[in-house]
mmCIF file of C-alpha atoms in Angstrom:
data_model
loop_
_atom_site.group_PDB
_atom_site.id
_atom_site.type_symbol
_atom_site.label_atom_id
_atom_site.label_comp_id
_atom_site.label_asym_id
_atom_site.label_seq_id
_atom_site.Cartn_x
_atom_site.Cartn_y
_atom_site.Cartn_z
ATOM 1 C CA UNK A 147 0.000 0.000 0.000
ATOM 2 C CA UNK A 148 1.037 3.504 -1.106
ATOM 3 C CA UNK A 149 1.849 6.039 1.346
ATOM 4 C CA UNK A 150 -0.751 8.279 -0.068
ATOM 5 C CA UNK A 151 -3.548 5.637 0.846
ATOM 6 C CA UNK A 152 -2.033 4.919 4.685
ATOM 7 C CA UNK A 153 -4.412 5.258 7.067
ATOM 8 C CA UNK A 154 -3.871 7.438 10.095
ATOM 9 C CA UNK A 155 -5.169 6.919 13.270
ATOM 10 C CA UNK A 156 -7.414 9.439 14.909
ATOM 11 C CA UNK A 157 -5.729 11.056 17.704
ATOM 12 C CA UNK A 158 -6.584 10.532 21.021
ATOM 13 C CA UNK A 159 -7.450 13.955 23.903
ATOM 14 C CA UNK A 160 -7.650 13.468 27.581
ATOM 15 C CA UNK A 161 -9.784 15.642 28.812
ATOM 16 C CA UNK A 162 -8.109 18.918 31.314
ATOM 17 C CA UNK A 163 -9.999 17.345 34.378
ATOM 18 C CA UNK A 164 -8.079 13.868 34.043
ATOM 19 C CA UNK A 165 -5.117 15.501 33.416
ATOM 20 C CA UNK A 166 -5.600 18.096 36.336
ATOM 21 C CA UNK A 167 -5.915 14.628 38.635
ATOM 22 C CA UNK A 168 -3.159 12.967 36.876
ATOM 23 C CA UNK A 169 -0.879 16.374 37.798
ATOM 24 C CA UNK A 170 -2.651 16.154 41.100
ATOM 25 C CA UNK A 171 -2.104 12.668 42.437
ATOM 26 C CA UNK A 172 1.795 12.686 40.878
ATOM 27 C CA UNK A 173 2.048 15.659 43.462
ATOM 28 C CA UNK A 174 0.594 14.034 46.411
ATOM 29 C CA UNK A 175 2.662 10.945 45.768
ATOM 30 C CA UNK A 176 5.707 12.804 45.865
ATOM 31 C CA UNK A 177 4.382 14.694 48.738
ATOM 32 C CA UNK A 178 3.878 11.523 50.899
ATOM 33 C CA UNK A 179 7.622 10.216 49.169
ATOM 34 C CA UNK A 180 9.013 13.104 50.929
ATOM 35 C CA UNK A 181 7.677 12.736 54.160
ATOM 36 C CA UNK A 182 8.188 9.452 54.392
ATOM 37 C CA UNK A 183 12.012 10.147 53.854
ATOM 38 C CA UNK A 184 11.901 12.852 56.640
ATOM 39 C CA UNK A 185 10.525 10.712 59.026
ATOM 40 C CA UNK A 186 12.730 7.974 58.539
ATOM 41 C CA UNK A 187 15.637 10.372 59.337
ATOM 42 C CA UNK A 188 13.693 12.303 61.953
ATOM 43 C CA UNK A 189 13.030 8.735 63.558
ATOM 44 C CA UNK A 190 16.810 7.706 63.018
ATOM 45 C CA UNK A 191 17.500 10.977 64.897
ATOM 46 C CA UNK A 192 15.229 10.354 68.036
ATOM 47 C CA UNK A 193 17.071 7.417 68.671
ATOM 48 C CA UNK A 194 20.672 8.723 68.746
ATOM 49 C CA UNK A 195 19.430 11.351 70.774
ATOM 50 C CA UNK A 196 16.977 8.786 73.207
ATOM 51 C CA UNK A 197 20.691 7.299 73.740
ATOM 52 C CA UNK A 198 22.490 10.540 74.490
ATOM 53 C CA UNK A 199 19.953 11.118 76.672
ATOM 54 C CA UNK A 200 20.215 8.248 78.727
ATOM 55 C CA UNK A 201 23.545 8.343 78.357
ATOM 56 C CA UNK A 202 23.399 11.933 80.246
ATOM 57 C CA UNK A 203 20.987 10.850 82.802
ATOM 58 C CA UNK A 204 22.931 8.074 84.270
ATOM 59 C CA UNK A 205 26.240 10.346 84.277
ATOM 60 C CA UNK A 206 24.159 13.371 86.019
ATOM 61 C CA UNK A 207 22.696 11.176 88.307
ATOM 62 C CA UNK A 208 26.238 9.896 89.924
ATOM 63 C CA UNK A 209 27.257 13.753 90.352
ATOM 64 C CA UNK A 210 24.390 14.669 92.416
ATOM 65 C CA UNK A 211 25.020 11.323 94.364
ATOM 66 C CA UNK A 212 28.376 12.317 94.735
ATOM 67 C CA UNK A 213 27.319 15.527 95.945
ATOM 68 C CA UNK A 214 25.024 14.155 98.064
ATOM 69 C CA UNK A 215 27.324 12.326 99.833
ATOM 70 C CA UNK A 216 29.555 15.113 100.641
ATOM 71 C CA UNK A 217 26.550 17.199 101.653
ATOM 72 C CA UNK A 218 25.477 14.059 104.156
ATOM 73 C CA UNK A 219 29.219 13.325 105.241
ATOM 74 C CA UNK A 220 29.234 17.707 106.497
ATOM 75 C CA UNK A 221 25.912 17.392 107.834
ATOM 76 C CA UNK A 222 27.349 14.430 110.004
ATOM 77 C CA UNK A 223 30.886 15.789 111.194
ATOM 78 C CA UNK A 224 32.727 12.917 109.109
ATOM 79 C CA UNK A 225 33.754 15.551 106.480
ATOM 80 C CA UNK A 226 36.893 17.558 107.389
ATOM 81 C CA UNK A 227 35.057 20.874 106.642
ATOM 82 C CA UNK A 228 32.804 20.392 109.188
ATOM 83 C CA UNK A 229 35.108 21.701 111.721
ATOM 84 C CA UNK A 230 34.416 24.978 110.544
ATOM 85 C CA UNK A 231 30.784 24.768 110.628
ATOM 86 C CA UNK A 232 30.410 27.606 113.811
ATOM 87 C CA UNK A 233 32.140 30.617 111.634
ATOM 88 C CA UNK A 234 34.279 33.157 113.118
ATOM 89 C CA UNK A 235 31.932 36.494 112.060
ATOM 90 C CA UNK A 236 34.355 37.860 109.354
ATOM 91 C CA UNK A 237 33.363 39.529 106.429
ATOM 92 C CA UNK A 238 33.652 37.680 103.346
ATOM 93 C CA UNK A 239 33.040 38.005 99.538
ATOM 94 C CA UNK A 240 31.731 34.599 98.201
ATOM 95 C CA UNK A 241 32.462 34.279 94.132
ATOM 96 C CA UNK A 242 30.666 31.700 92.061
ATOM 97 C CA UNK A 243 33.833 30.413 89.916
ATOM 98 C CA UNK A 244 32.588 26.879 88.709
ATOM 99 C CA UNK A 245 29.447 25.030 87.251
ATOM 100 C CA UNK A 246 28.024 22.099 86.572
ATOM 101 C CA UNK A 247 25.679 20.374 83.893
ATOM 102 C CA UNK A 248 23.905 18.762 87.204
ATOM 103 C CA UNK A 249 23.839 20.074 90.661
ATOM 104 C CA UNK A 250 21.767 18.363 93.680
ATOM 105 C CA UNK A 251 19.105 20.127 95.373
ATOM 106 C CA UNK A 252 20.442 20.972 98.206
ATOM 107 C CA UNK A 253 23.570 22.323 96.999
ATOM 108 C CA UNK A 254 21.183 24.251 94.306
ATOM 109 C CA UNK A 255 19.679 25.723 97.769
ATOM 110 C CA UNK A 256 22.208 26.800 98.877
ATOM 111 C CA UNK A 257 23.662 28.783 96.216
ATOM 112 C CA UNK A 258 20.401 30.199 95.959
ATOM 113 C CA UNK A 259 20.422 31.479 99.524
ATOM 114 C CA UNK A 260 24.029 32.929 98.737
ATOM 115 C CA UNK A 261 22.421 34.750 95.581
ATOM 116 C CA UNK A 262 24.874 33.187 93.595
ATOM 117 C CA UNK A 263 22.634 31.808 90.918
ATOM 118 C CA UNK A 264 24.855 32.696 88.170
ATOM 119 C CA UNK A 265 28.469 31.572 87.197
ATOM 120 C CA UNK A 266 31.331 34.406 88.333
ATOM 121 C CA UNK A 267 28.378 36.254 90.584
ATOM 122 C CA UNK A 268 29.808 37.384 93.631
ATOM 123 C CA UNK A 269 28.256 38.540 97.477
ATOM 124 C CA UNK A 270 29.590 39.993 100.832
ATOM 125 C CA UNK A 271 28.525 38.155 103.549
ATOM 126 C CA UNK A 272 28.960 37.673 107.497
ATOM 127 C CA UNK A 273 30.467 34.559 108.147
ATOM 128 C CA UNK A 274 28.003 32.899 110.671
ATOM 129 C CA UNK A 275 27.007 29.522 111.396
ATOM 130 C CA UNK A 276 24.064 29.810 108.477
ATOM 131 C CA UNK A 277 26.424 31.099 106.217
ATOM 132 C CA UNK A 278 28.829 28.508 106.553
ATOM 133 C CA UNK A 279 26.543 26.089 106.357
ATOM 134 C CA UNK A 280 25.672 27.020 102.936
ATOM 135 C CA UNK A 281 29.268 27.568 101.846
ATOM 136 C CA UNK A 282 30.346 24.564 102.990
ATOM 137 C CA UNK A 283 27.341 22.747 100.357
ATOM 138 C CA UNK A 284 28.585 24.833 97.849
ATOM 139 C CA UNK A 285 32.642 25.471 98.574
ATOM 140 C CA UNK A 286 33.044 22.951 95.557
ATOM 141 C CA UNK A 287 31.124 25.734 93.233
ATOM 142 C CA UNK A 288 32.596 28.758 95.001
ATOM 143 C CA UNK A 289 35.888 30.622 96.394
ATOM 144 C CA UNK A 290 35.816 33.155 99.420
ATOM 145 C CA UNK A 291 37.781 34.881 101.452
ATOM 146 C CA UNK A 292 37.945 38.514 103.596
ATOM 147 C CA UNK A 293 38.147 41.055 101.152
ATOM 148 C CA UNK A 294 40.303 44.760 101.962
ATOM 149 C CA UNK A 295 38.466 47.609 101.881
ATOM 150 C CA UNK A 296 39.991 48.663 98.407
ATOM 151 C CA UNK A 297 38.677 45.356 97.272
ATOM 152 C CA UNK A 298 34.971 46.515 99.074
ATOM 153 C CA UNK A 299 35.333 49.955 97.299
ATOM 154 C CA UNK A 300 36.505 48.588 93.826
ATOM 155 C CA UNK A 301 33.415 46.423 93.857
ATOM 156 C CA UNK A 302 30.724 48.769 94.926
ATOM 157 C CA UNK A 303 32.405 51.548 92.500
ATOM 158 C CA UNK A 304 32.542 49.500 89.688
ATOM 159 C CA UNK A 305 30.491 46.994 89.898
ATOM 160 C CA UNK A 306 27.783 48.248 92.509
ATOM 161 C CA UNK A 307 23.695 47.711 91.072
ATOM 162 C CA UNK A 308 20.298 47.343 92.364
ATOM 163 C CA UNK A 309 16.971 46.027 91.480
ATOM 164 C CA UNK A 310 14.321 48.980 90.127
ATOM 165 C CA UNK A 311 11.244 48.290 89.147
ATOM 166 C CA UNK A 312 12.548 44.725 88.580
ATOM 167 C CA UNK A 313 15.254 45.801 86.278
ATOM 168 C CA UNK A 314 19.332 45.673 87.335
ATOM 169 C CA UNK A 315 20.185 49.233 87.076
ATOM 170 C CA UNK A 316 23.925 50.527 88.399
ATOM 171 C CA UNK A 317 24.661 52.686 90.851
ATOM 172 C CA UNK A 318 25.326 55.380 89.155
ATOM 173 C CA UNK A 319 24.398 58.206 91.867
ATOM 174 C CA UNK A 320 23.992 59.131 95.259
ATOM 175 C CA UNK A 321 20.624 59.749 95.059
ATOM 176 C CA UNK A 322 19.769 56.310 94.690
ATOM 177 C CA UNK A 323 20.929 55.256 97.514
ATOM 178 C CA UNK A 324 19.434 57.951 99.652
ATOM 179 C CA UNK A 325 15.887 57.196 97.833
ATOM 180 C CA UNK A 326 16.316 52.988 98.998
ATOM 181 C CA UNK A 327 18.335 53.849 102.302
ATOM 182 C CA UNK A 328 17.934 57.301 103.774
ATOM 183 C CA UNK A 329 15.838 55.702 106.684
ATOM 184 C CA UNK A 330 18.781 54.085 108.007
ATOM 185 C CA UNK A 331 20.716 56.985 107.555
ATOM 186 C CA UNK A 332 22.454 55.797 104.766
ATOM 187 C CA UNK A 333 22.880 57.952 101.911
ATOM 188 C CA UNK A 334 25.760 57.869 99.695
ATOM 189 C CA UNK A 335 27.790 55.233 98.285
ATOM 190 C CA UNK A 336 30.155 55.784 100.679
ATOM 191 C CA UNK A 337 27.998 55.001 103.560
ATOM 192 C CA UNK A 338 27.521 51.388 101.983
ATOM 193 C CA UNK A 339 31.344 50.775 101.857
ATOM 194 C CA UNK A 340 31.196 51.874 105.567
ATOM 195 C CA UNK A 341 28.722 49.898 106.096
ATOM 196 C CA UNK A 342 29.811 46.728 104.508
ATOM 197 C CA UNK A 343 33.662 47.132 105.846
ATOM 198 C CA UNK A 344 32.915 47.673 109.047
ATOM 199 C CA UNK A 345 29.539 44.485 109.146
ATOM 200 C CA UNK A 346 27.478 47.366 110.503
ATOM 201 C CA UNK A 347 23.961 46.687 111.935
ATOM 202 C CA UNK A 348 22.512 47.865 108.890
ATOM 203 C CA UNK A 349 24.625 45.088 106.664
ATOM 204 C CA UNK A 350 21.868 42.655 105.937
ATOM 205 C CA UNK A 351 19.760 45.705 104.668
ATOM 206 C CA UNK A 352 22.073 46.671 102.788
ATOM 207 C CA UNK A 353 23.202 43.336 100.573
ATOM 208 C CA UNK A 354 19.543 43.168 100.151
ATOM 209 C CA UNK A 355 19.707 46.657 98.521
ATOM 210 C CA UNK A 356 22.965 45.389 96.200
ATOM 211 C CA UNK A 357 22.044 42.843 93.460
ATOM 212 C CA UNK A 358 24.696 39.995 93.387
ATOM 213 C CA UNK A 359 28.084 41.428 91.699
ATOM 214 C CA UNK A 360 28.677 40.174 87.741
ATOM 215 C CA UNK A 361 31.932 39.949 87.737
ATOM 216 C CA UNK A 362 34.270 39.168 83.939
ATOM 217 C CA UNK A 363 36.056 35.783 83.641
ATOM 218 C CA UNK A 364 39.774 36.379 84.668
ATOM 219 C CA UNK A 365 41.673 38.526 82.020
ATOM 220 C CA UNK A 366 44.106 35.863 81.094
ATOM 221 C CA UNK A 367 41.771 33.197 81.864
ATOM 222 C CA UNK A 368 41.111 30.858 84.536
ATOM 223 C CA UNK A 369 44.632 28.728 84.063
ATOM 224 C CA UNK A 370 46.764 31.858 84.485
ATOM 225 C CA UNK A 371 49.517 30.775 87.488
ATOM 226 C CA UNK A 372 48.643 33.187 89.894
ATOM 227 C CA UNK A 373 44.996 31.892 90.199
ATOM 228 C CA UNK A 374 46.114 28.073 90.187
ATOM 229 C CA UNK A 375 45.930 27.869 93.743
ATOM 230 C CA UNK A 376 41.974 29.081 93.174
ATOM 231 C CA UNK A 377 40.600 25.936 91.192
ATOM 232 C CA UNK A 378 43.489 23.433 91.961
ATOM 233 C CA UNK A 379 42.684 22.568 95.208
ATOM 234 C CA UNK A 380 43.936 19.009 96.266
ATOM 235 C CA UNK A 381 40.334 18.125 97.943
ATOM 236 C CA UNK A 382 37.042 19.572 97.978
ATOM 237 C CA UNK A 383 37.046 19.340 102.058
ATOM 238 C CA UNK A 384 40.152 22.265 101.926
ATOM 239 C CA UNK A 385 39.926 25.361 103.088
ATOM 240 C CA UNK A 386 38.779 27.903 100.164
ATOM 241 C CA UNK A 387 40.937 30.674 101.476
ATOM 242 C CA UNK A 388 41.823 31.765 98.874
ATOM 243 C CA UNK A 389 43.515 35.701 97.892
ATOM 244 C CA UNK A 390 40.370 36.936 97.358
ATOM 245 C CA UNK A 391 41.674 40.229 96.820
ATOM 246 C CA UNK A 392 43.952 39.122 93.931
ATOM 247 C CA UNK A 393 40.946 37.384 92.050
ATOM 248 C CA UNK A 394 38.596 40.213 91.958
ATOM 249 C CA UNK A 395 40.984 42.276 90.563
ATOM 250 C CA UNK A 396 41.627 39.953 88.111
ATOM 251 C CA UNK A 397 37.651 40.147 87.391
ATOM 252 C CA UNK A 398 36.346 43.337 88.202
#
């Protein structure tokens, strides 16, 4: 048969509504292929992390026990620090200079009561039996000592704020003060290094009045010689007198 007499076949349309569901139901499948794929890694990421997670559990539950132990082994004399449980009424500055991923409880308590709720915060406090009793839950986490009264005026100069209207604001007048403490005849910046330096009656007033100090990590860092003696302690029991003098004003 000749070309010319070949027959052609009629061609065939699909209508625009099967095609529209044809476009349709190609999208949704690749839709669902897609998913599919992100759930598999989303599910192959849940358990790596379910792992880590336990992983993490276990190793912050034996700190807290360990901690636990040393807070039980104060609280029962057979820890060496609990000779000094009485305190000898000096004034100290307390400086938050470690952390950890967990912390129990009760040494979380305590460093609440100190205010030091934040890592390289800093306080002045009267070293009583209450106060020692927190320090000694905490000395791990902390470093203290009796500060001069160029240390006192450094810190209050420099670093001196209070709470107003619920927001940190510095010391950055007299007035302030006066406003806050001019009932106890305390009116100047000044009369708060007086008052702290010398553990006046007014002193628990006026740490209330002071937000907790924010002190800077060390200038040369933590591992600079001169501070070794601060975080290289041979035992946690040890005294933490430490120059506290010399690491403020490596700080402040």
């Amino acid at each position: 048969m000749s070309d010319s007499h070949r027959t052609v076949a009629n061609p065939v349309y699909v209508s625009e509504t099967l095609l529209k569901k044809r476009k349709r139901n190609e999208k949704q499948a690749a839709e669902k292929a897609k998913e599919r794929l992100e759930a598999r890694k989303k599910q192959k990421m849940n358990r790596k992390t379910q792992f880590k997670r336990a992983d993490e559990f276990v190793r912050e539950f034996r700190i807290k026990e360990k901690q636990k132990r040393r807070v039980v082994a104060i609280e029962s004399g057979k820890n060496k620090a609990s000779k000094r449980s009485k305190g000898d009424g000096r004034l100290l500055f307390v400086a938050r200079i470690k952390t950890a991923k967990a912390i129990h409880q009760e040494v979380l308590s305590a460093l609440k009561n100190l205010r030091l709720r934040k890592m390289n915060s800093g306080v002045f406090v009267i070293c009583n039996e209450t106060t020692m009793k927190d320090l000694l839950r905490v000395e791990p986490f902390v470093t203290y000592g009796s500060p001069s009264l160029k240390t006192i005026r450094d810190l209050i100069m420099k670093r001196g704020a209070t709470k107003i209207n619920g927001v940190r604001t510095p010391l950055s007048s007299n007035a302030m003060v006066e406003e806050a403490l001019g009932d106890l005849d305390i009116i100047c910046l000044e009369d708060i290094i007086h008052e702290i330096a010398n553990k006046g009656e007014n002193f628990a007033a006026v740490t209330s009045f002071l937000e907790p100090f924010e002190l800077h990590d060390p200038v040369k860092g933590w591992r600079q010689k001169k501070l070794k003696e601060v975080l290289d302690r041979e035992n946690e029991e040890e005294s933490a007198e430490d120059d506290i003098n010399k690491l403020v004003e490596t700080m402040n």
